[in-house]
Amino acid sequence: MRTQVAIIGAGPSGLLLGQLLHKAGIDNIIVERQSGEYVLGRIRAGILEQVTTDLLREVGVGQRLDAEGTVHHSIELVFSGTRHAIDVHGLTGGKVVTAYGQTEMTRDLMEARSEVSLPTVYEARDVEVLDYDGEHPRVRYQKDGQTHEIECDFIAGCDGFHGVCRASVPKGAITEFEKVYPFGWLGVLADVPPVSPHAIVYANSERGFALCSMRSLTRSRYYVQCPLDDKVEDWSDQRFWDELRLRLDPEMASRVVTGSSIEKSIAPLRSFVAEPMRFGRMFLAGDAAHIVPPTGAKGLNLAASDVKYLSGAFIEYYKEKSPAGIDSYSERCLRRVWKAERFSWWLTSLMHRFPDTAGFGQKIQEAELDYLVNSESLSRSLAENYVGLPLNFGER
Ligand code: RFL
Ligand code: PHB
């Protein structure tokens, strides 16, 4: 088999890149380790920045997003038992975020891909990326008991944090920056109306962080900060709902509608960046190159902006015969990535209970939050980062 761009991974970054390249007439094949159903079963992100929703519309998959996504004009911060709205829309000159599940976005992209019969190999075993430091990269994998090979011009490593692409790079050629947080998030999905359908709620409390989000007007997604060694079995539904209420302001707590969980999982929190994001003819994008703690809702959105830059670079290479885009890809992405890393780290630090910051640390967080909600400049800084910095932010 031969293609122009071999994409490893059929998560949001791989699927979106495939669609952007297809629209530009560039051939691509996606090679994915899991089955399509497995990919769709992973419950993850829920908040899309305008850059991401614009991209989905650009590749022709905006219809269901526009019909079923819920636009949010503000976010709510809870601390010291009271709730404060931040008018994100007003503070950013009209920008918004949209609540639309990663699962739904993935489904839309998968359907668009199969409608035009673009090749996707699911359940590919032992994927290897070969010769990407030369002119003729290859991807090798096992499927149905046979070895297959794809010859290509470029490899796009869209295979997530545990993927094979970054892991294939020799240690001396890559620098990794990492911060692991001493807690996790316990997430619950339930078919109950969200307590706050028009704004995500971020709560700082002495008992730890809590977050109220949604997937639709009838499906809620809630999280509470928990110790890293907690097990899902430690958390009955009842214990979860009781704890969530204790971390919200009393008025909101009284309105939480409870029900049976349909998914419950614990995710660790991590900040991670690998530099550079290009190795010869292989390019990393999305979680393969960087991880943010979910507090700022940036992971999926960064994956989308990476592949926007990457598709632009490939288009420039094929249509204008210019390597300028692929040569500047890593530097361009990393500038944006580090700003999202900073924002996610800051919001995580502000909102969570840390083992060594009880007492004094709690008071400092409450003082900063009180300053934030009463200072237009700090509120605007939060808002402009939350909706996502423009793709050309800081570029001359
Ligand atoms: P993915 O989604 O991990 O997809 C990678 C794909 O590659 C496949 N793969 C391989 N394929 C072939 N060969 C191999 N050797 C392979 N190894 C792996 C995998 O099976 C998979 O299908 O990475 P991608 O596409 O870069 O997308 C990134 C996003 O999934 C991620 O950043 C977000 O989910 C993060 N995130 C959030 N992001 C937001 O923008 N807004 C949010 O509100 C938000 N909330 C969240 C989140 C992540 C969470 N968790 C569980 C980590 C909430 C949570 C709880
Ligand atoms: C989610 O809906 O899963 C979600 C929303 C906002 C975040 C993180 C996760 O900051």
GROMACS .gro file of C-alpha atoms and ligand atoms in nm:
model
  461
    1MET     CA    1   0.000   0.000   0.000
    2ARG     CA    2   0.107   0.357  -0.061
    3THR     CA    3  -0.031   0.690   0.058
    4GLN     CA    4   0.086   1.047   0.104
    5VAL     CA    5   0.028   1.074   0.480
    6ALA     CA    6   0.001   0.770   0.710
    7ILE     CA    7  -0.185   0.871   1.025
    8ILE     CA    8  -0.136   0.662   1.338
    9GLY     CA    9  -0.440   0.677   1.569
   10ALA     CA   10  -0.811   0.733   1.503
   11GLY     CA   11  -0.880   0.960   1.800
   12PRO     CA   12  -0.996   1.318   1.746
   13SER     CA   13  -0.657   1.439   1.617
   14GLY     CA   14  -0.610   1.158   1.363
   15LEU     CA   15  -0.968   1.174   1.236
   16LEU     CA   16  -0.971   1.553   1.208
   17LEU     CA   17  -0.634   1.557   1.031
   18GLY     CA   18  -0.759   1.290   0.789
   19GLN     CA   19  -1.061   1.502   0.706
   20LEU     CA   20  -0.861   1.825   0.663
   21LEU     CA   21  -0.617   1.649   0.428
   22HIS     CA   22  -0.896   1.484   0.233
   23LYS     CA   23  -1.062   1.822   0.178
   24ALA     CA   24  -0.731   1.944   0.032
   25GLY     CA   25  -0.698   1.642  -0.195
   26ILE     CA   26  -0.416   1.477   0.003
   27ASP     CA   27  -0.436   1.096   0.038
   28ASN     CA   28  -0.421   0.947   0.383
   29ILE     CA   29  -0.465   0.615   0.560
   30ILE     CA   30  -0.542   0.588   0.932
   31VAL     CA   31  -0.401   0.294   1.129
   32GLU     CA   32  -0.569   0.241   1.469
   33ARG     CA   33  -0.488  -0.016   1.735
   34GLN     CA   34  -0.841  -0.047   1.876
   35SER     CA   35  -1.179  -0.118   1.720
   36GLY     CA   36  -1.408   0.170   1.621
   37GLU     CA   37  -1.655   0.078   1.900
   38TYR     CA   38  -1.378   0.088   2.160
   39VAL     CA   39  -1.269   0.435   2.046
   40LEU     CA   40  -1.629   0.556   2.070
   41GLY     CA   41  -1.671   0.408   2.418
   42ARG     CA   42  -1.405   0.630   2.579
   43ILE     CA   43  -1.574   0.906   2.776
   44ARG     CA   44  -1.347   1.209   2.776
   45ALA     CA   45  -1.370   1.574   2.685
   46GLY     CA   46  -1.682   1.782   2.662
   47ILE     CA   47  -1.593   2.145   2.597
   48LEU     CA   48  -1.497   2.269   2.252
   49GLU     CA   49  -1.335   2.604   2.181
   50GLN     CA   50  -1.448   2.815   1.889
   51VAL     CA   51  -1.130   2.724   1.695
   52THR     CA   52  -1.234   2.358   1.725
   53THR     CA   53  -1.598   2.407   1.632
   54ASP     CA   54  -1.494   2.622   1.334
   55LEU     CA   55  -1.263   2.342   1.218
   56LEU     CA   56  -1.540   2.085   1.245
   57ARG     CA   57  -1.763   2.305   1.032
   58GLU     CA   58  -1.477   2.361   0.785
   59VAL     CA   59  -1.448   1.986   0.724
   60GLY     CA   60  -1.825   1.951   0.689
   61VAL     CA   61  -1.918   1.785   1.019
   62GLY     CA   62  -2.079   2.081   1.195
   63GLN     CA   63  -2.442   1.984   1.146
   64ARG     CA   64  -2.509   1.776   1.456
   65LEU     CA   65  -2.275   1.997   1.660
   66ASP     CA   66  -2.487   2.301   1.568
   67ALA     CA   67  -2.813   2.119   1.636
   68GLU     CA   68  -2.721   1.939   1.958
   69GLY     CA   69  -2.424   2.127   2.111
   70THR     CA   70  -2.499   2.374   2.390
   71VAL     CA   71  -2.332   2.713   2.361
   72HIS     CA   72  -2.190   2.852   2.687
   73HIS     CA   73  -2.147   3.228   2.729
   74SER     CA   74  -2.003   3.211   3.079
   75ILE     CA   75  -1.840   2.990   3.341
   76GLU     CA   76  -1.916   2.978   3.712
   77LEU     CA   77  -1.664   2.973   3.995
   78VAL     CA   78  -1.761   2.851   4.341
   79PHE     CA   79  -1.544   2.930   4.644
   80SER     CA   80  -1.601   3.010   5.013
   81GLY     CA   81  -1.954   2.869   4.966
   82THR     CA   82  -2.064   3.129   4.708
   83ARG     CA   83  -2.095   3.127   4.330
   84HIS     CA   84  -1.973   3.388   4.080
   85ALA     CA   85  -2.030   3.403   3.706
   86ILE     CA   86  -1.753   3.507   3.465
   87ASP     CA   87  -1.902   3.658   3.150
   88VAL     CA   88  -1.670   3.489   2.902
   89HIS     CA   89  -1.870   3.613   2.601
   90GLY     CA   90  -1.867   3.977   2.714
   91LEU     CA   91  -1.500   3.973   2.818
   92THR     CA   92  -1.374   3.827   2.488
   93GLY     CA   93  -1.572   4.037   2.242
   94GLY     CA   94  -1.828   3.766   2.174
   95LYS     CA   95  -1.644   3.432   2.194
   96VAL     CA   96  -1.806   3.121   2.341
   97VAL     CA   97  -1.736   2.754   2.409
   98THR     CA   98  -1.967   2.465   2.317
   99ALA     CA   99  -2.058   2.163   2.527
  100TYR     CA  100  -2.047   1.868   2.285
  101GLY     CA  101  -1.899   1.534   2.382
  102GLN     CA  102  -1.571   1.408   2.237
  103THR     CA  103  -1.758   1.084   2.169
  104GLU     CA  104  -2.007   1.267   1.947
  105MET     CA  105  -1.735   1.461   1.766
  106THR     CA  106  -1.546   1.135   1.705
  107ARG     CA  107  -1.862   0.967   1.575
  108ASP     CA  108  -1.930   1.256   1.334
  109LEU     CA  109  -1.573   1.243   1.200
  110MET     CA  110  -1.581   0.862   1.165
  111GLU     CA  111  -1.908   0.878   0.972
  112ALA     CA  112  -1.779   1.152   0.742
  113ARG     CA  113  -1.470   0.938   0.677
  114SER     CA  114  -1.663   0.626   0.592
  115GLU     CA  115  -1.912   0.818   0.374
  116VAL     CA  116  -1.631   0.903   0.134
  117SER     CA  117  -1.470   0.559   0.180
  118LEU     CA  118  -1.140   0.685   0.318
  119PRO     CA  119  -0.924   0.393   0.433
  120THR     CA  120  -0.905   0.328   0.809
  121VAL     CA  121  -0.744   0.012   0.944
  122TYR     CA  122  -0.892  -0.071   1.285
  123GLU     CA  123  -0.750  -0.338   1.517
  124ALA     CA  124  -0.400  -0.307   1.372
  125ARG     CA  125  -0.155  -0.492   1.600
  126ASP     CA  126   0.215  -0.422   1.667
  127VAL     CA  127   0.222  -0.096   1.471
  128GLU     CA  128   0.579   0.015   1.385
  129VAL     CA  129   0.694   0.345   1.235
  130LEU     CA  130   1.006   0.296   1.021
  131ASP     CA  131   1.263   0.507   0.832
  132TYR     CA  132   1.100   0.839   0.916
  133ASP     CA  133   1.447   0.995   0.933
  134GLY     CA  134   1.494   0.924   0.560
  135GLU     CA  135   1.302   1.004   0.241
  136HIS     CA  136   1.079   0.695   0.242
  137PRO     CA  137   0.901   0.633   0.573
  138ARG     CA  138   0.696   0.316   0.626
  139VAL     CA  139   0.435   0.193   0.868
  140ARG     CA  140   0.420  -0.178   0.943
  141TYR     CA  141   0.142  -0.358   1.133
  142GLN     CA  142  -0.014  -0.699   1.185
  143LYS     CA  143  -0.373  -0.770   1.097
  144ASP     CA  144  -0.561  -1.098   1.048
  145GLY     CA  145  -0.239  -1.291   1.099
  146GLN     CA  146  -0.052  -1.106   0.822
  147THR     CA  147   0.214  -0.838   0.809
  148HIS     CA  148   0.115  -0.523   0.617
  149GLU     CA  149   0.324  -0.225   0.514
  150ILE     CA  150   0.231   0.126   0.405
  151GLU     CA  151   0.481   0.339   0.215
  152CYS     CA  152   0.425   0.710   0.260
  153ASP     CA  153   0.574   1.060   0.235
  154PHE     CA  154   0.498   1.151   0.597
  155ILE     CA  155   0.383   0.989   0.922
  156ALA     CA  156   0.147   1.177   1.154
  157GLY     CA  157   0.173   1.047   1.512
  158CYS     CA  158  -0.180   1.105   1.642
  159ASP     CA  159  -0.166   0.802   1.871
  160GLY     CA  160  -0.215   0.958   2.212
  161PHE     CA  161   0.002   0.960   2.523
  162HIS     CA  162   0.069   0.583   2.521
  163GLY     CA  163   0.124   0.559   2.146
  164VAL     CA  164   0.409   0.411   1.947
  165CYS     CA  165   0.531   0.720   1.757
  166ARG     CA  166   0.684   0.921   2.041
  167ALA     CA  167   0.809   0.597   2.198
  168SER     CA  168   0.998   0.514   1.874
  169VAL     CA  169   1.212   0.829   1.889
  170PRO     CA  170   1.565   0.772   2.027
  171LYS     CA  171   1.590   0.911   2.382
  172GLY     CA  172   1.864   1.161   2.293
  173ALA     CA  173   1.650   1.325   2.024
  174ILE     CA  174   1.359   1.421   2.250
  175THR     CA  175   1.321   1.628   2.567
  176GLU     CA  176   1.027   1.560   2.796
  177PHE     CA  177   0.887   1.800   3.055
  178GLU     CA  178   0.647   1.659   3.310
  179LYS     CA  179   0.453   1.746   3.623
  180VAL     CA  180   0.238   1.485   3.795
  181TYR     CA  181  -0.026   1.609   4.040
  182PRO     CA  182  -0.087   1.432   4.372
  183PHE     CA  183  -0.459   1.364   4.307
  184GLY     CA  184  -0.701   1.241   4.042
  185TRP     CA  185  -1.051   1.313   3.917
  186LEU     CA  186  -1.337   1.076   3.975
  187GLY     CA  187  -1.582   1.129   3.688
  188VAL     CA  188  -1.946   1.022   3.675
  189LEU     CA  189  -2.176   1.024   3.374
  190ALA     CA  190  -2.550   1.008   3.449
  191ASP     CA  191  -2.873   1.054   3.257
  192VAL     CA  192  -3.000   1.341   3.470
  193PRO     CA  193  -3.048   1.707   3.370
  194PRO     CA  194  -2.728   1.909   3.436
  195VAL     CA  195  -2.746   2.136   3.741
  196SER     CA  196  -2.597   2.416   3.529
  197PRO     CA  197  -2.694   2.374   3.162
  198HIS     CA  198  -2.555   2.708   3.046
  199ALA     CA  199  -2.216   2.727   3.219
  200ILE     CA  200  -1.953   2.481   3.344
  201VAL     CA  201  -1.912   2.511   3.722
  202TYR     CA  202  -1.562   2.495   3.876
  203ALA     CA  203  -1.571   2.463   4.256
  204ASN     CA  204  -1.288   2.520   4.503
  205SER     CA  205  -1.372   2.385   4.849
  206GLU     CA  206  -1.184   2.276   5.159
  207ARG     CA  207  -1.293   1.920   5.072
  208GLY     CA  208  -1.132   1.946   4.728
  209PHE     CA  209  -1.225   2.046   4.373
  210ALA     CA  210  -1.554   1.964   4.198
  211LEU     CA  211  -1.674   2.028   3.843
  212CYS     CA  212  -2.025   2.024   3.695
  213SER     CA  213  -2.042   1.966   3.321
  214MET     CA  214  -2.282   1.811   3.073
  215ARG     CA  215  -2.314   1.618   2.751
  216SER     CA  216  -2.670   1.730   2.668
  217LEU     CA  217  -2.975   1.874   2.843
  218THR     CA  218  -3.050   1.524   2.974
  219ARG     CA  219  -2.700   1.390   3.038
  220SER     CA  220  -2.463   1.526   3.305
  221ARG     CA  221  -2.091   1.484   3.358
  222TYR     CA  222  -1.961   1.558   3.708
  223TYR     CA  223  -1.618   1.524   3.867
  224VAL     CA  224  -1.473   1.538   4.218
  225GLN     CA  225  -1.103   1.551   4.308
  226CYS     CA  226  -1.001   1.228   4.482
  227PRO     CA  227  -0.682   1.068   4.620
  228LEU     CA  228  -0.473   0.890   4.357
  229ASP     CA  229  -0.500   0.555   4.533
  230ASP     CA  230  -0.883   0.559   4.548
  231LYS     CA  231  -1.057   0.286   4.348
  232VAL     CA  232  -1.383   0.330   4.158
  233GLU     CA  233  -1.531   0.057   4.385
  234ASP     CA  234  -1.468   0.288   4.685
  235TRP     CA  235  -1.722   0.529   4.542
  236SER     CA  236  -2.086   0.419   4.546
  237ASP     CA  237  -2.320   0.651   4.352
  238GLN     CA  238  -2.459   0.775   4.683
  239ARG     CA  239  -2.114   0.863   4.817
  240PHE     CA  240  -2.035   1.049   4.495
  241TRP     CA  241  -2.354   1.260   4.499
  242ASP     CA  242  -2.312   1.341   4.869
  243GLU     CA  243  -1.953   1.453   4.815
  244LEU     CA  244  -2.038   1.658   4.505
  245ARG     CA  245  -2.309   1.847   4.695
  246LEU     CA  246  -2.076   1.920   4.986
  247ARG     CA  247  -1.830   2.092   4.748
  248LEU     CA  248  -2.089   2.323   4.581
  249ASP     CA  249  -2.262   2.631   4.717
  250PRO     CA  250  -2.579   2.541   4.911
  251GLU     CA  251  -2.822   2.679   4.650
  252MET     CA  252  -2.669   2.481   4.364
  253ALA     CA  253  -2.622   2.173   4.584
  254SER     CA  254  -2.996   2.172   4.656
  255ARG     CA  255  -3.071   2.159   4.281
  256VAL     CA  256  -2.844   1.865   4.186
  257VAL     CA  257  -3.060   1.588   4.038
  258THR     CA  258  -2.910   1.248   4.116
  259GLY     CA  259  -2.948   0.914   3.939
  260SER     CA  260  -2.761   0.593   3.858
  261SER     CA  261  -2.419   0.641   3.703
  262ILE     CA  262  -2.375   0.503   3.352
  263GLU     CA  263  -1.995   0.546   3.365
  264LYS     CA  264  -1.755   0.606   3.651
  265SER     CA  265  -1.378   0.632   3.620
  266ILE     CA  266  -1.073   0.784   3.786
  267ALA     CA  267  -0.819   0.980   3.580
  268PRO     CA  268  -0.479   1.095   3.708
  269LEU     CA  269  -0.377   1.456   3.637
  270ARG     CA  270  -0.058   1.531   3.449
  271SER     CA  271   0.117   1.812   3.260
  272PHE     CA  272   0.354   1.683   2.991
  273VAL     CA  273   0.528   1.823   2.684
  274ALA     CA  274   0.766   1.647   2.443
  275GLU     CA  275   0.996   1.866   2.235
  276PRO     CA  276   1.034   1.886   1.941
  277MET     CA  277   0.714   1.765   1.771
  278ARG     CA  278   0.890   1.675   1.445
  279PHE     CA  279   1.143   1.398   1.378
  280GLY     CA  280   1.243   1.394   1.012
  281ARG     CA  281   0.927   1.294   0.826
  282MET     CA  282   0.728   1.206   1.139
  283PHE     CA  283   0.517   1.468   1.318
  284LEU     CA  284   0.348   1.433   1.658
  285ALA     CA  285   0.007   1.590   1.722
  286GLY     CA  286  -0.237   1.597   2.015
  287ASP     CA  287  -0.187   1.383   2.327
  288ALA     CA  288   0.105   1.203   2.157
  289ALA     CA  289   0.306   1.520   2.216
  290HIS     CA  290   0.148   1.684   2.520
  291ILE     CA  291  -0.093   1.630   2.807
  292VAL     CA  292  -0.267   1.894   3.018
  293PRO     CA  293  -0.466   1.839   3.337
  294PRO     CA  294  -0.834   1.856   3.231
  295THR     CA  295  -0.912   2.161   3.449
  296GLY     CA  296  -0.874   2.409   3.162
  297ALA     CA  297  -1.058   2.186   2.908
  298LYS     CA  298  -0.766   2.226   2.669
  299GLY     CA  299  -0.652   1.873   2.565
  300LEU     CA  300  -0.889   1.805   2.280
  301ASN     CA  301  -0.875   2.166   2.167
  302LEU     CA  302  -0.494   2.158   2.148
  303ALA     CA  303  -0.517   1.839   1.945
  304ALA     CA  304  -0.744   2.026   1.702
  305SER     CA  305  -0.512   2.326   1.670
  306ASP     CA  306  -0.207   2.101   1.618
  307VAL     CA  307  -0.372   1.925   1.325
  308LYS     CA  308  -0.487   2.256   1.179
  309TYR     CA  309  -0.123   2.369   1.172
  310LEU     CA  310  -0.009   2.027   1.044
  311SER     CA  311  -0.263   2.008   0.763
  312GLY     CA  312  -0.166   2.362   0.660
  313ALA     CA  313   0.199   2.257   0.651
  314PHE     CA  314   0.127   1.951   0.433
  315ILE     CA  315  -0.094   2.155   0.200
  316GLU     CA  316   0.188   2.409   0.159
  317TYR     CA  317   0.430   2.124   0.088
  318TYR     CA  318   0.217   1.955  -0.178
  319LYS     CA  319   0.050   2.257  -0.342
  320GLU     CA  320   0.321   2.520  -0.319
  321LYS     CA  321   0.619   2.283  -0.307
  322SER     CA  322   0.737   2.472   0.003
  323PRO     CA  323   0.880   2.306   0.315
  324ALA     CA  324   0.834   2.628   0.520
  325GLY     CA  325   0.523   2.500   0.702
  326ILE     CA  326   0.664   2.162   0.795
  327ASP     CA  327   0.989   2.326   0.905
  328SER     CA  328   0.811   2.565   1.142
  329TYR     CA  329   0.541   2.318   1.259
  330SER     CA  330   0.703   2.216   1.587
  331GLU     CA  331   0.796   2.567   1.696
  332ARG     CA  332   0.454   2.705   1.604
  333CYS     CA  333   0.266   2.433   1.792
  334LEU     CA  334   0.486   2.448   2.099
  335ARG     CA  335   0.428   2.821   2.141
  336ARG     CA  336   0.057   2.756   2.164
  337VAL     CA  337   0.097   2.435   2.363
  338TRP     CA  338   0.301   2.601   2.638
  339LYS     CA  339   0.041   2.875   2.678
  340ALA     CA  340  -0.229   2.612   2.726
  341GLU     CA  341   0.004   2.422   2.962
  342ARG     CA  342   0.049   2.737   3.167
  343PHE     CA  343  -0.324   2.808   3.180
  344SER     CA  344  -0.416   2.450   3.274
  345TRP     CA  345  -0.146   2.436   3.544
  346TRP     CA  346  -0.259   2.773   3.685
  347LEU     CA  347  -0.628   2.680   3.699
  348THR     CA  348  -0.543   2.339   3.847
  349SER     CA  349  -0.325   2.503   4.114
  350LEU     CA  350  -0.595   2.758   4.195
  351MET     CA  351  -0.885   2.515   4.225
  352HIS     CA  352  -0.752   2.197   4.390
  353ARG     CA  353  -0.668   2.103   4.744
  354PHE     CA  354  -0.299   2.008   4.761
  355PRO     CA  355  -0.166   1.785   5.042
  356ASP     CA  356   0.076   2.055   5.156
  357THR     CA  357  -0.142   2.362   5.109
  358ALA     CA  358  -0.430   2.309   5.353
  359GLY     CA  359  -0.486   2.611   5.582
  360PHE     CA  360  -0.259   2.883   5.441
  361GLY     CA  361  -0.281   2.752   5.085
  362GLN     CA  362  -0.661   2.741   5.100
  363LYS     CA  363  -0.674   3.105   5.217
  364ILE     CA  364  -0.439   3.215   4.939
  365GLN     CA  365  -0.656   3.037   4.679
  366GLU     CA  366  -0.969   3.206   4.816
  367ALA     CA  367  -0.797   3.546   4.809
  368GLU     CA  368  -0.689   3.494   4.447
  369LEU     CA  369  -1.038   3.379   4.347
  370ASP     CA  370  -1.193   3.682   4.520
  371TYR     CA  371  -0.944   3.905   4.335
  372LEU     CA  372  -1.017   3.726   4.007
  373VAL     CA  373  -1.397   3.764   4.017
  374ASN     CA  374  -1.367   4.132   4.113
  375SER     CA  375  -1.089   4.230   3.873
  376GLU     CA  376  -1.190   4.284   3.513
  377SER     CA  377  -0.835   4.235   3.389
  378LEU     CA  378  -0.787   3.902   3.564
  379SER     CA  379  -1.136   3.785   3.462
  380ARG     CA  380  -1.056   3.878   3.103
  381SER     CA  381  -0.729   3.686   3.117
  382LEU     CA  382  -0.919   3.378   3.238
  383ALA     CA  383  -1.187   3.425   2.972
  384GLU     CA  384  -0.951   3.472   2.676
  385ASN     CA  385  -0.754   3.162   2.768
  386TYR     CA  386  -1.068   2.960   2.834
  387VAL     CA  387  -1.219   3.028   2.490
  388GLY     CA  388  -0.876   2.958   2.337
  389LEU     CA  389  -0.613   3.200   2.209
  390PRO     CA  390  -0.635   3.277   1.835
  391LEU     CA  391  -0.437   3.038   1.612
  392ASN     CA  392  -0.201   3.319   1.510
  393PHE     CA  393  -0.165   3.460   1.864
  394GLY     CA  394   0.170   3.639   1.903
  395GLU     CA  395   0.275   3.569   1.543
  396ARG     CA  396   0.419   3.853   1.340
  397RFL     P1  397  -0.646   1.005   2.182
  397RFL     O1  398  -0.787   1.046   2.198
  397RFL     O2  399  -0.579   0.938   2.296
  397RFL     O3  400  -0.639   0.911   2.052
  397RFL     C1  401  -0.522   0.838   2.019
  397RFL     C2  402  -0.562   0.717   1.938
  397RFL     O4  403  -0.444   0.645   1.901
  397RFL     C3  404  -0.466   0.506   1.923
  397RFL     N1  405  -0.337   0.440   1.945
  397RFL     C4  406  -0.274   0.367   1.851
  397RFL     N2  407  -0.306   0.339   1.725
  397RFL     C5  408  -0.219   0.260   1.654
  397RFL     N3  409  -0.105   0.210   1.707
  397RFL     C6  410  -0.070   0.236   1.834
  397RFL     N4  411   0.043   0.187   1.885
  397RFL     C7  412  -0.156   0.319   1.912
  397RFL     N5  413  -0.151   0.365   2.038
  397RFL     C8  414  -0.262   0.437   2.057
  397RFL     C9  415  -0.558   0.501   2.045
  397RFL     O5  416  -0.629   0.379   2.053
  397RFL    C10  417  -0.649   0.621   2.018
  397RFL     O6  418  -0.763   0.586   1.944
  397RFL     O7  419  -0.552   1.129   2.141
  397RFL     P2  420  -0.587   1.258   2.050
  397RFL     O8  421  -0.655   1.218   1.923
  397RFL     O9  422  -0.462   1.335   2.044
  397RFL    O10  423  -0.698   1.337   2.133
  397RFL    C11  424  -0.670   1.396   2.257
  397RFL    C12  425  -0.795   1.401   2.346
  397RFL    O11  426  -0.851   1.271   2.350
  397RFL    C13  427  -0.763   1.450   2.488
  397RFL    O12  428  -0.672   1.558   2.484
  397RFL    C14  429  -0.889   1.498   2.564
  397RFL    O13  430  -0.978   1.394   2.587
  397RFL    C15  431  -0.851   1.564   2.697
  397RFL     N6  432  -0.967   1.606   2.778
  397RFL    C16  433  -1.033   1.725   2.750
  397RFL     N7  434  -0.994   1.803   2.646
  397RFL    C17  435  -1.064   1.918   2.614
  397RFL    O14  436  -1.025   1.988   2.520
  397RFL     N8  437  -1.179   1.955   2.683
  397RFL    C18  438  -1.225   1.881   2.789
  397RFL    O15  439  -1.330   1.916   2.843
  397RFL    C19  440  -1.150   1.764   2.828
  397RFL     N9  441  -1.191   1.687   2.930
  397RFL    C20  442  -1.012   1.526   2.884
  397RFL    C21  443  -1.125   1.571   2.960
  397RFL    C22  444  -0.949   1.405   2.916
  397RFL    C23  445  -0.995   1.328   3.022
  397RFL    N10  446  -0.926   1.205   3.047
  397RFL    C24  447  -0.989   1.086   3.079
  397RFL    C25  448  -0.785   1.193   3.016
  397RFL    C26  449  -1.170   1.496   3.066
  397RFL    C27  450  -1.103   1.376   3.101
  397RFL    C28  451  -1.155   1.302   3.222
  398PHB     C1  452  -1.610   1.758   3.068
  398PHB     O1  453  -1.723   1.792   3.031
  398PHB     O2  454  -1.573   1.639   3.070
  398PHB     C2  455  -1.515   1.864   3.113
  398PHB     C3  456  -1.555   1.997   3.110
  398PHB     C4  457  -1.467   2.096   3.151
  398PHB     C5  458  -1.341   2.060   3.195
  398PHB     C6  459  -1.301   1.926   3.198
  398PHB     C7  460  -1.390   1.827   3.157
  398PHB     O3  461  -1.256   2.157   3.237
   0.00000   0.00000   0.00000
